Amino acid sequence: MTNNDLIKKAETVLNNNFKEDKGFTIPCEGLYPFQWNWDSGFIAVGFAHYDANKAKREVEALLSAQWENGFIPHIIFHNDSDTYFPGPEFHQSKLHPLASKSHRTTGMTQPPVLGFVLKEMYDIIEDKADILNFIKQNIDKVFNNHQHFYTHRDPNQEGLVFIYHNWESGTDNSPIWDDIWDTMDPPNYKFERRDTTHVDAAQRPTNREYDYYLHLIEIAKAHNYDEAKIAELSPFLVQDPLFNAMLIKSNAALIELYELIGDSEDKIKTLRQWQTKAITRFNEKLFNEKLGAYVHYDLRNEKQIEFLSSSSFAPIFADIPNEERAEIIVKTMMDKFGSEDRYLCASFDPDSDRFNPKKYWRGPVWINLNWLLFKGLKSYGFYDIANRVKDDSVQLIERYGFYEYFDSRKSVKENAGYGGNNFSWSAALLIDLLKC
Ligand code: DGY
Protein backbone atom coordinates (compact mmCIF):
# COMPACT_ATOMS: atom_id res chain seq x y z
CA MET A 1 0.00 0.00 0.00
CA THR A 2 1.38 3.46 -0.81
CA ASN A 3 1.74 6.04 1.92
CA ASN A 4 -0.98 8.08 0.26
CA ASP A 5 -3.41 5.15 0.41
CA LEU A 6 -2.59 4.68 4.07
CA ILE A 7 -3.12 8.36 4.79
CA LYS A 8 -6.49 8.27 3.00
CA LYS A 9 -7.53 5.30 5.14
CA ALA A 10 -6.46 7.13 8.27
CA GLU A 11 -8.50 10.16 7.27
CA THR A 12 -11.54 7.94 6.80
CA VAL A 13 -11.09 6.50 10.30
CA LEU A 14 -10.90 9.99 11.79
CA ASN A 15 -13.80 11.37 9.77
CA ASN A 16 -16.02 8.44 10.76
CA ASN A 17 -15.23 8.95 14.44
CA PHE A 18 -15.89 12.70 14.32
CA LYS A 19 -19.25 13.67 15.83
CA GLU A 20 -20.43 16.57 13.72
CA ASP A 21 -23.15 17.82 16.10
CA LYS A 22 -20.86 18.25 19.12
CA GLY A 23 -17.61 18.79 17.24
CA PHE A 24 -15.42 16.14 18.83
CA THR A 25 -13.98 12.73 17.96
CA ILE A 26 -14.56 9.48 19.83
CA PRO A 27 -11.45 7.31 20.32
CA CYS A 28 -13.41 4.43 18.76
CA GLU A 29 -16.94 3.14 18.34
CA GLY A 30 -18.51 1.17 21.23
CA LEU A 31 -15.53 0.95 23.58
CA TYR A 32 -15.02 4.71 24.04
CA PRO A 33 -18.16 6.68 23.10
CA PHE A 34 -17.21 10.10 24.58
CA GLN A 35 -14.41 12.67 24.31
CA TRP A 36 -11.14 11.73 26.02
CA ASN A 37 -8.61 14.40 26.95
CA TRP A 38 -5.26 13.20 25.59
CA ASP A 39 -6.90 11.32 22.75
CA SER A 40 -8.35 14.63 21.61
CA GLY A 41 -4.97 16.29 21.59
CA PHE A 42 -3.42 13.61 19.38
CA ILE A 43 -6.50 13.59 17.17
CA ALA A 44 -6.19 17.36 16.64
CA VAL A 45 -2.61 16.85 15.38
CA GLY A 46 -3.94 14.43 12.74
CA PHE A 47 -6.77 16.72 11.64
CA ALA A 48 -4.37 19.67 11.44
CA HIS A 49 -2.84 18.04 8.35
CA TYR A 50 -6.02 18.08 6.28
CA ASP A 51 -8.90 19.78 8.09
CA ALA A 52 -7.84 22.71 10.27
CA ASN A 53 -11.43 23.42 11.15
CA LYS A 54 -11.98 20.00 12.71
CA ALA A 55 -8.66 20.29 14.58
CA LYS A 56 -9.81 23.57 16.12
CA ARG A 57 -13.28 22.24 16.94
CA GLU A 58 -11.73 19.24 18.68
CA VAL A 59 -9.70 21.47 20.99
CA GLU A 60 -12.63 23.82 21.58
CA ALA A 61 -14.92 20.94 22.51
CA LEU A 62 -12.42 19.77 25.11
CA LEU A 63 -11.88 23.25 26.53
CA SER A 64 -15.63 23.88 26.67
CA ALA A 65 -15.71 21.49 29.63
CA GLN A 66 -12.80 23.05 31.50
CA TRP A 67 -13.62 23.61 35.16
CA GLU A 68 -13.66 27.08 36.69
CA ASN A 69 -10.39 26.33 38.49
CA GLY A 70 -8.56 25.48 35.26
CA PHE A 71 -8.86 21.72 35.59
CA ILE A 72 -9.38 19.84 32.30
CA PRO A 73 -11.09 16.49 32.91
CA HIS A 74 -10.19 13.16 31.36
CA ILE A 75 -13.60 12.35 29.85
CA ILE A 76 -16.27 14.78 28.63
CA PHE A 77 -19.67 13.11 28.50
CA HIS A 78 -21.07 15.17 25.63
CA ASN A 79 -23.73 12.57 24.94
CA ASP A 80 -25.52 9.65 26.55
CA SER A 81 -24.33 6.14 25.89
CA ASP A 82 -25.03 2.78 27.43
CA THR A 83 -21.93 1.14 25.98
CA TYR A 84 -19.46 2.43 28.59
CA PHE A 85 -18.86 1.92 32.30
CA PRO A 86 -18.27 3.90 34.53
CA GLY A 87 -20.35 6.72 33.07
CA PRO A 88 -21.31 10.20 34.32
CA GLU A 89 -23.66 8.95 37.03
CA PHE A 90 -20.77 7.10 38.60
CA HIS A 91 -18.22 9.92 38.38
CA GLN A 92 -20.53 12.75 39.54
CA SER A 93 -18.10 15.54 38.73
CA LYS A 94 -20.57 18.13 40.00
CA LEU A 95 -19.65 17.18 43.55
CA HIS A 96 -16.77 19.60 43.03
CA PRO A 97 -17.98 23.20 43.48
CA LEU A 98 -15.93 24.48 40.51
CA ALA A 99 -16.73 21.64 38.09
CA SER A 100 -18.05 22.52 34.64
CA LYS A 101 -21.67 23.68 34.88
CA SER A 102 -22.37 22.98 31.22
CA HIS A 103 -20.87 19.48 30.87
CA ARG A 104 -20.80 16.24 32.79
CA THR A 105 -17.22 15.05 33.12
CA THR A 106 -15.01 12.84 35.23
CA GLY A 107 -13.21 14.26 38.27
CA MET A 108 -9.80 13.16 37.10
CA THR A 109 -7.50 14.31 34.32
CA GLN A 110 -5.08 12.82 31.78
CA PRO A 111 -1.55 13.65 30.56
CA PRO A 112 -1.58 17.39 29.70
CA VAL A 113 -0.84 17.32 25.99
CA LEU A 114 -2.76 20.41 24.93
CA GLY A 115 0.13 22.89 25.17
CA PHE A 116 2.35 21.02 22.76
CA VAL A 117 -0.64 20.12 20.60
CA LEU A 118 -1.31 23.83 20.04
CA LYS A 119 2.31 24.23 18.97
CA GLU A 120 2.04 21.25 16.59
CA MET A 121 -1.11 22.79 15.12
CA TYR A 122 0.72 26.07 14.62
CA ASP A 123 3.58 24.31 12.85
CA ILE A 124 1.32 22.21 10.62
CA ILE A 125 -1.54 24.51 9.63
CA GLU A 126 -0.70 26.72 6.68
CA ASP A 127 -2.87 29.73 7.47
CA LYS A 128 -0.58 31.07 10.23
CA ALA A 129 -2.66 34.17 10.93
CA ASP A 130 -5.80 32.13 11.46
CA ILE A 131 -4.19 29.50 13.67
CA LEU A 132 -2.34 32.12 15.71
CA ASN A 133 -5.62 33.87 16.27
CA PHE A 134 -7.14 30.59 17.47
CA ILE A 135 -4.18 30.05 19.79
CA LYS A 136 -4.57 33.57 21.19
CA GLN A 137 -8.16 32.79 22.10
CA ASN A 138 -7.28 29.55 23.88
CA ILE A 139 -3.74 29.67 25.23
CA ASP A 140 -4.61 31.22 28.59
CA LYS A 141 -6.95 28.31 29.28
CA VAL A 142 -4.04 25.92 28.91
CA PHE A 143 -1.84 28.16 31.06
CA ASN A 144 -4.55 28.14 33.76
CA ASN A 145 -4.61 24.39 33.59
CA HIS A 146 -0.86 24.21 34.24
CA GLN A 147 -1.19 26.74 37.06
CA HIS A 148 -3.83 24.53 38.61
CA PHE A 149 -1.47 21.54 38.50
CA TYR A 150 1.43 23.39 40.12
CA THR A 151 -0.85 24.87 42.79
CA HIS A 152 -2.96 21.84 43.70
CA ARG A 153 -1.01 18.76 42.61
CA ASP A 154 2.41 19.51 44.06
CA PRO A 155 2.16 19.30 47.86
CA ASN A 156 5.93 19.56 48.38
CA GLN A 157 6.19 22.48 45.93
CA GLU A 158 8.99 20.66 44.13
CA GLY A 159 7.89 21.10 40.52
CA LEU A 160 6.51 17.58 40.05
CA VAL A 161 2.78 17.00 40.02
CA PHE A 162 0.99 13.90 41.26
CA ILE A 163 -1.70 11.74 39.76
CA TYR A 164 -4.21 10.08 42.09
CA HIS A 165 -5.62 7.50 39.72
CA ASN A 166 -4.11 5.08 37.23
CA TRP A 167 -6.51 6.42 34.57
CA GLU A 168 -4.83 9.81 34.95
CA SER A 169 -1.55 8.27 33.81
CA GLY A 170 -3.05 7.16 30.51
CA THR A 171 -1.23 3.84 31.02
CA ASP A 172 -4.26 2.39 32.77
CA ASN A 173 -3.38 -1.13 33.89
CA SER A 174 0.39 -0.95 33.77
CA PRO A 175 2.20 -3.40 36.08
CA ILE A 176 3.74 -0.26 37.61
CA TRP A 177 0.62 -0.01 39.79
CA ASP A 178 0.55 -3.63 41.01
CA ASP A 179 2.42 -2.95 44.23
CA ILE A 180 0.08 -0.07 45.02
CA TRP A 181 -2.93 -2.36 44.57
CA ASP A 182 -1.30 -4.66 47.13
CA THR A 183 -1.54 -1.87 49.72
CA MET A 184 -5.32 -1.59 49.16
CA ASP A 185 -8.24 -3.83 49.98
CA PRO A 186 -11.28 -2.45 48.19
CA PRO A 187 -14.71 -4.10 48.40
CA ASN A 188 -15.84 -6.32 45.54
CA TYR A 189 -18.05 -3.81 43.81
CA LYS A 190 -21.12 -4.94 41.90
CA PHE A 191 -20.89 -3.48 38.42
CA GLU A 192 -21.42 -4.43 34.85
CA ARG A 193 -18.36 -4.06 32.65
CA ARG A 194 -19.09 -2.87 29.10
CA ASP A 195 -15.57 -2.87 27.68
CA THR A 196 -15.40 -6.66 27.64
CA THR A 197 -18.51 -6.84 25.46
CA HIS A 198 -16.53 -5.00 22.75
CA VAL A 199 -13.07 -6.49 23.25
CA ASP A 200 -11.70 -9.90 24.31
CA ALA A 201 -11.32 -9.87 28.11
CA ALA A 202 -7.76 -11.23 27.71
CA GLN A 203 -6.83 -7.81 26.28
CA ARG A 204 -8.44 -5.73 29.07
CA PRO A 205 -7.97 -5.20 32.83
CA THR A 206 -9.46 -7.78 35.20
CA ASN A 207 -12.61 -7.28 37.32
CA ARG A 208 -10.52 -7.13 40.47
CA GLU A 209 -8.45 -4.36 38.92
CA TYR A 210 -11.68 -2.44 38.30
CA ASP A 211 -12.42 -2.70 42.06
CA TYR A 212 -9.23 -0.73 42.75
CA TYR A 213 -10.03 1.80 40.03
CA LEU A 214 -13.56 2.39 41.36
CA HIS A 215 -12.40 2.54 44.96
CA LEU A 216 -9.99 5.38 44.22
CA ILE A 217 -12.85 7.31 42.65
CA GLU A 218 -15.10 6.60 45.66
CA ILE A 219 -12.43 8.07 47.96
CA ALA A 220 -12.17 11.20 45.81
CA LYS A 221 -15.97 11.53 45.62
CA ALA A 222 -16.30 11.20 49.39
CA HIS A 223 -14.25 14.44 49.51
CA ASN A 224 -15.96 16.16 46.57
CA TYR A 225 -12.84 15.78 44.45
CA ASP A 226 -10.94 18.16 46.70
CA GLU A 227 -7.29 17.73 45.70
CA ALA A 228 -5.88 18.68 49.10
CA LYS A 229 -7.92 15.85 50.63
CA ILE A 230 -6.95 13.52 47.84
CA ALA A 231 -3.26 14.32 48.45
CA GLU A 232 -3.80 13.51 52.10
CA LEU A 233 -5.85 10.33 51.72
CA SER A 234 -5.55 8.62 48.37
CA PRO A 235 -3.62 5.32 48.57
CA PHE A 236 -2.61 6.02 44.98
CA LEU A 237 -0.40 9.12 44.76
CA VAL A 238 2.26 8.94 42.08
CA GLN A 239 4.67 11.26 40.29
CA ASP A 240 4.55 9.81 36.81
CA PRO A 241 7.43 10.48 34.38
CA LEU A 242 5.14 10.38 31.34
CA PHE A 243 2.58 12.76 32.83
CA ASN A 244 5.21 15.20 34.07
CA ALA A 245 7.13 15.02 30.79
CA MET A 246 3.93 15.96 28.92
CA LEU A 247 3.45 18.91 31.25
CA ILE A 248 7.05 20.05 30.79
CA LYS A 249 6.82 19.72 27.01
CA SER A 250 3.58 21.70 27.09
CA ASN A 251 5.20 24.41 29.25
CA ALA A 252 7.95 24.74 26.66
CA ALA A 253 5.37 25.00 23.87
CA LEU A 254 3.43 27.69 25.75
CA ILE A 255 6.62 29.73 26.12
CA GLU A 256 7.23 29.58 22.37
CA LEU A 257 3.63 30.44 21.58
CA TYR A 258 3.45 33.34 24.03
CA GLU A 259 6.65 34.66 22.46
CA LEU A 260 5.00 34.53 19.04
CA ILE A 261 1.93 36.28 20.35
CA GLY A 262 3.96 38.91 22.23
CA ASP A 263 2.91 40.95 25.25
CA SER A 264 2.86 38.08 27.76
CA GLU A 265 6.06 38.68 29.74
CA ASP A 266 4.57 37.70 33.12
CA LYS A 267 3.28 34.38 31.90
CA ILE A 268 6.55 33.58 30.14
CA LYS A 269 8.43 34.36 33.33
CA THR A 270 6.18 32.09 35.38
CA LEU A 271 6.49 29.29 32.82
CA ARG A 272 10.28 29.55 32.85
CA GLN A 273 10.29 29.30 36.65
CA TRP A 274 8.11 26.19 36.53
CA GLN A 275 10.39 24.70 33.87
CA THR A 276 13.66 25.17 35.72
CA LYS A 277 12.28 23.75 38.92
CA ALA A 278 10.46 20.87 37.24
CA ILE A 279 13.33 19.71 35.01
CA THR A 280 15.87 19.86 37.85
CA ARG A 281 13.69 17.88 40.24
CA PHE A 282 12.63 15.43 37.53
CA ASN A 283 16.27 14.54 36.93
CA GLU A 284 17.02 14.24 40.64
CA LYS A 285 14.01 12.31 41.73
CA LEU A 286 12.79 10.22 38.81
CA PHE A 287 16.05 8.87 37.40
CA ASN A 288 17.13 5.40 38.44
CA GLU A 289 20.87 4.79 37.98
CA LYS A 290 20.60 1.02 38.32
CA LEU A 291 17.95 0.70 35.61
CA GLY A 292 19.44 3.43 33.44
CA ALA A 293 16.11 5.12 32.89
CA TYR A 294 13.40 7.27 34.45
CA VAL A 295 10.87 5.61 36.74
CA HIS A 296 7.65 6.45 38.60
CA TYR A 297 7.77 7.75 42.17
CA ASP A 298 5.25 6.50 44.70
CA LEU A 299 4.60 9.64 46.72
CA ARG A 300 2.29 7.90 49.17
CA ASN A 301 4.90 5.31 50.15
CA GLU A 302 7.91 7.56 49.42
CA LYS A 303 9.85 5.34 47.03
CA GLN A 304 10.73 4.90 43.40
CA ILE A 305 8.78 2.18 41.59
CA GLU A 306 11.63 0.29 40.01
CA PHE A 307 10.27 -0.93 36.69
CA LEU A 308 10.95 -0.07 33.07
CA SER A 309 8.05 0.92 30.86
CA SER A 310 7.73 3.01 27.70
CA SER A 311 7.05 5.95 30.05
CA SER A 312 10.67 5.56 31.24
CA PHE A 313 11.89 6.90 27.89
CA ALA A 314 9.23 9.57 27.24
CA PRO A 315 11.32 12.34 28.87
CA ILE A 316 13.40 12.56 25.68
CA PHE A 317 10.31 14.08 24.07
CA ALA A 318 10.48 16.96 26.54
CA ASP A 319 14.19 17.74 26.46
CA ILE A 320 14.58 16.59 30.06
CA PRO A 321 17.79 14.49 30.01
CA ASN A 322 21.13 16.02 29.10
CA GLU A 323 22.97 14.42 26.15
CA GLU A 324 24.83 11.96 28.34
CA ARG A 325 21.72 10.78 30.12
CA ALA A 326 19.84 10.59 26.83
CA GLU A 327 22.53 8.15 25.61
CA ILE A 328 21.99 6.05 28.71
CA ILE A 329 18.23 5.82 28.43
CA VAL A 330 18.30 5.12 24.69
CA LYS A 331 20.82 2.34 25.31
CA THR A 332 18.50 0.88 27.98
CA MET A 333 15.58 1.10 25.60
CA MET A 334 17.46 -0.70 22.83
CA ASP A 335 18.97 -3.34 25.14
CA LYS A 336 15.70 -4.18 26.86
CA PHE A 337 12.96 -3.38 24.34
CA GLY A 338 14.73 -3.18 21.00
CA SER A 339 15.81 -6.68 19.95
CA GLU A 340 15.33 -7.47 16.25
CA ASP A 341 12.51 -9.92 16.95
CA ARG A 342 10.37 -7.16 18.47
CA TYR A 343 8.61 -4.09 17.27
CA LEU A 344 9.51 -0.96 19.19
CA CYS A 345 8.33 -0.01 21.70
CA ALA A 346 6.65 -2.42 24.09
CA SER A 347 4.78 -0.56 26.84
CA PHE A 348 6.38 -2.65 29.57
CA ASP A 349 9.70 -4.41 30.14
CA PRO A 350 9.54 -7.58 27.99
CA ASP A 351 11.96 -9.36 30.37
CA SER A 352 9.75 -8.87 33.40
CA ASP A 353 7.45 -11.61 34.65
CA ARG A 354 4.72 -8.95 34.75
CA PHE A 355 4.95 -8.47 30.98
CA ASN A 356 1.86 -9.56 29.07
CA PRO A 357 2.08 -9.01 25.30
CA LYS A 358 -1.70 -8.80 24.78
CA LYS A 359 -3.02 -6.97 27.78
CA TYR A 360 -3.52 -3.28 27.21
CA TRP A 361 -0.69 -1.37 28.99
CA ARG A 362 1.08 -4.48 30.32
CA GLY A 363 3.17 -4.99 27.18
CA PRO A 364 1.63 -4.04 23.81
CA VAL A 365 3.00 -1.31 21.53
CA TRP A 366 0.99 1.95 21.50
CA ILE A 367 1.19 4.39 18.61
CA ASN A 368 1.00 7.53 20.77
CA LEU A 369 4.04 6.51 22.84
CA ASN A 370 5.87 5.62 19.62
CA TRP A 371 5.07 9.05 18.22
CA LEU A 372 6.51 10.78 21.31
CA LEU A 373 9.60 8.57 21.20
CA PHE A 374 10.09 9.18 17.48
CA LYS A 375 10.02 12.95 17.96
CA GLY A 376 12.24 12.83 21.03
CA LEU A 377 14.83 10.49 19.46
CA LYS A 378 15.02 12.70 16.40
CA SER A 379 15.52 15.84 18.45
CA TYR A 380 18.55 14.30 20.20
CA GLY A 381 20.00 13.09 16.88
CA PHE A 382 19.23 9.35 17.23
CA TYR A 383 18.00 9.26 13.63
CA ASP A 384 18.33 5.52 12.95
CA ILE A 385 16.45 4.51 16.06
CA ALA A 386 13.84 7.21 15.45
CA ASN A 387 13.28 5.81 11.98
CA ARG A 388 12.96 2.31 13.31
CA VAL A 389 10.22 3.47 15.72
CA LYS A 390 8.48 5.16 12.82
CA ASP A 391 8.82 2.19 10.44
CA ASP A 392 7.64 -0.25 13.11
CA SER A 393 4.56 1.91 13.76
CA VAL A 394 3.72 2.17 10.07
CA GLN A 395 4.26 -1.55 9.49
CA LEU A 396 2.04 -2.56 12.40
CA ILE A 397 -0.81 -0.41 11.13
CA GLU A 398 -0.34 -1.42 7.51
CA ARG A 399 -0.34 -5.13 8.39
CA TYR A 400 -3.02 -5.31 11.04
CA GLY A 401 -5.13 -2.15 10.79
CA PHE A 402 -5.77 0.94 12.88
CA TYR A 403 -5.86 -0.89 16.20
CA GLU A 404 -5.63 0.56 19.66
CA TYR A 405 -2.49 -1.47 20.54
CA PHE A 406 -0.31 -4.17 19.01
CA ASP A 407 1.71 -7.22 19.94
CA SER A 408 5.41 -6.34 20.11
CA ARG A 409 6.49 -9.88 19.12
CA LYS A 410 7.33 -10.24 15.44
CA SER A 411 6.72 -13.99 15.79
CA VAL A 412 2.97 -13.28 16.04
CA LYS A 413 2.06 -12.96 12.40
CA GLU A 414 -1.72 -12.83 12.49
CA ASN A 415 -4.24 -10.74 14.38
CA ALA A 416 -1.54 -8.85 16.24
CA GLY A 417 -3.75 -5.75 16.60
CA TYR A 418 -5.68 -5.62 19.87
CA GLY A 419 -8.31 -3.57 21.70
CA GLY A 420 -10.51 -1.23 19.68
CA ASN A 421 -10.26 -1.11 15.89
CA ASN A 422 -10.47 2.08 13.81
CA PHE A 423 -8.84 3.80 16.73
CA SER A 424 -8.57 7.56 16.27
CA TRP A 425 -5.14 8.38 17.64
CA SER A 426 -3.51 5.49 15.74
CA ALA A 427 -4.96 7.07 12.58
CA ALA A 428 -4.15 10.67 13.53
CA LEU A 429 -0.55 10.02 14.50
CA LEU A 430 0.08 7.79 11.50
CA ILE A 431 -0.83 10.77 9.31
CA ASP A 432 1.64 12.93 11.22
CA LEU A 433 4.39 10.29 11.09
CA LEU A 434 4.00 9.88 7.35
CA LYS A 435 4.00 13.59 6.70
CA CYS A 436 7.12 14.46 8.66
C1 DGY B 1 -10.97 2.93 29.89
O1 DGY B 1 -12.16 2.98 30.13
O2 DGY B 1 -10.35 1.90 29.70
C2 DGY B 1 -10.26 4.20 29.75
O3 DGY B 1 -8.96 4.01 29.34
C3 DGY B 1 -10.31 5.01 30.99
O4 DGY B 1 -9.83 6.26 30.67
CSV table of C-alpha atoms and ligand atoms in Angstrom, one decimal, residues 32 36 74-75 84-85 110 167 172 204 210 360, ligand 1:
chain,number,residue,atom,x,y,z
A,32,TYR,CA,-15.0,4.7,24.0
A,36,TRP,CA,-11.1,11.7,26.0
A,74,HIS,CA,-10.2,13.2,31.4
A,75,ILE,CA,-13.6,12.3,29.9
A,84,TYR,CA,-19.5,2.4,28.6
A,85,PHE,CA,-18.9,1.9,32.3
A,110,GLN,CA,-5.1,12.8,31.8
A,167,TRP,CA,-6.5,6.4,34.6
A,172,ASP,CA,-4.3,2.4,32.8
A,204,ARG,CA,-8.4,-5.7,29.1
A,210,TYR,CA,-11.7,-2.4,38.3
A,360,TYR,CA,-3.5,-3.3,27.2
B,1,DGY,C1,-11.0,2.9,29.9
B,1,DGY,O1,-12.2,3.0,30.1
B,1,DGY,O2,-10.3,1.9,29.7
B,1,DGY,C2,-10.3,4.2,29.7
B,1,DGY,O3,-9.0,4.0,29.3
B,1,DGY,C3,-10.3,5.0,31.0
B,1,DGY,O4,-9.8,6.3,30.7
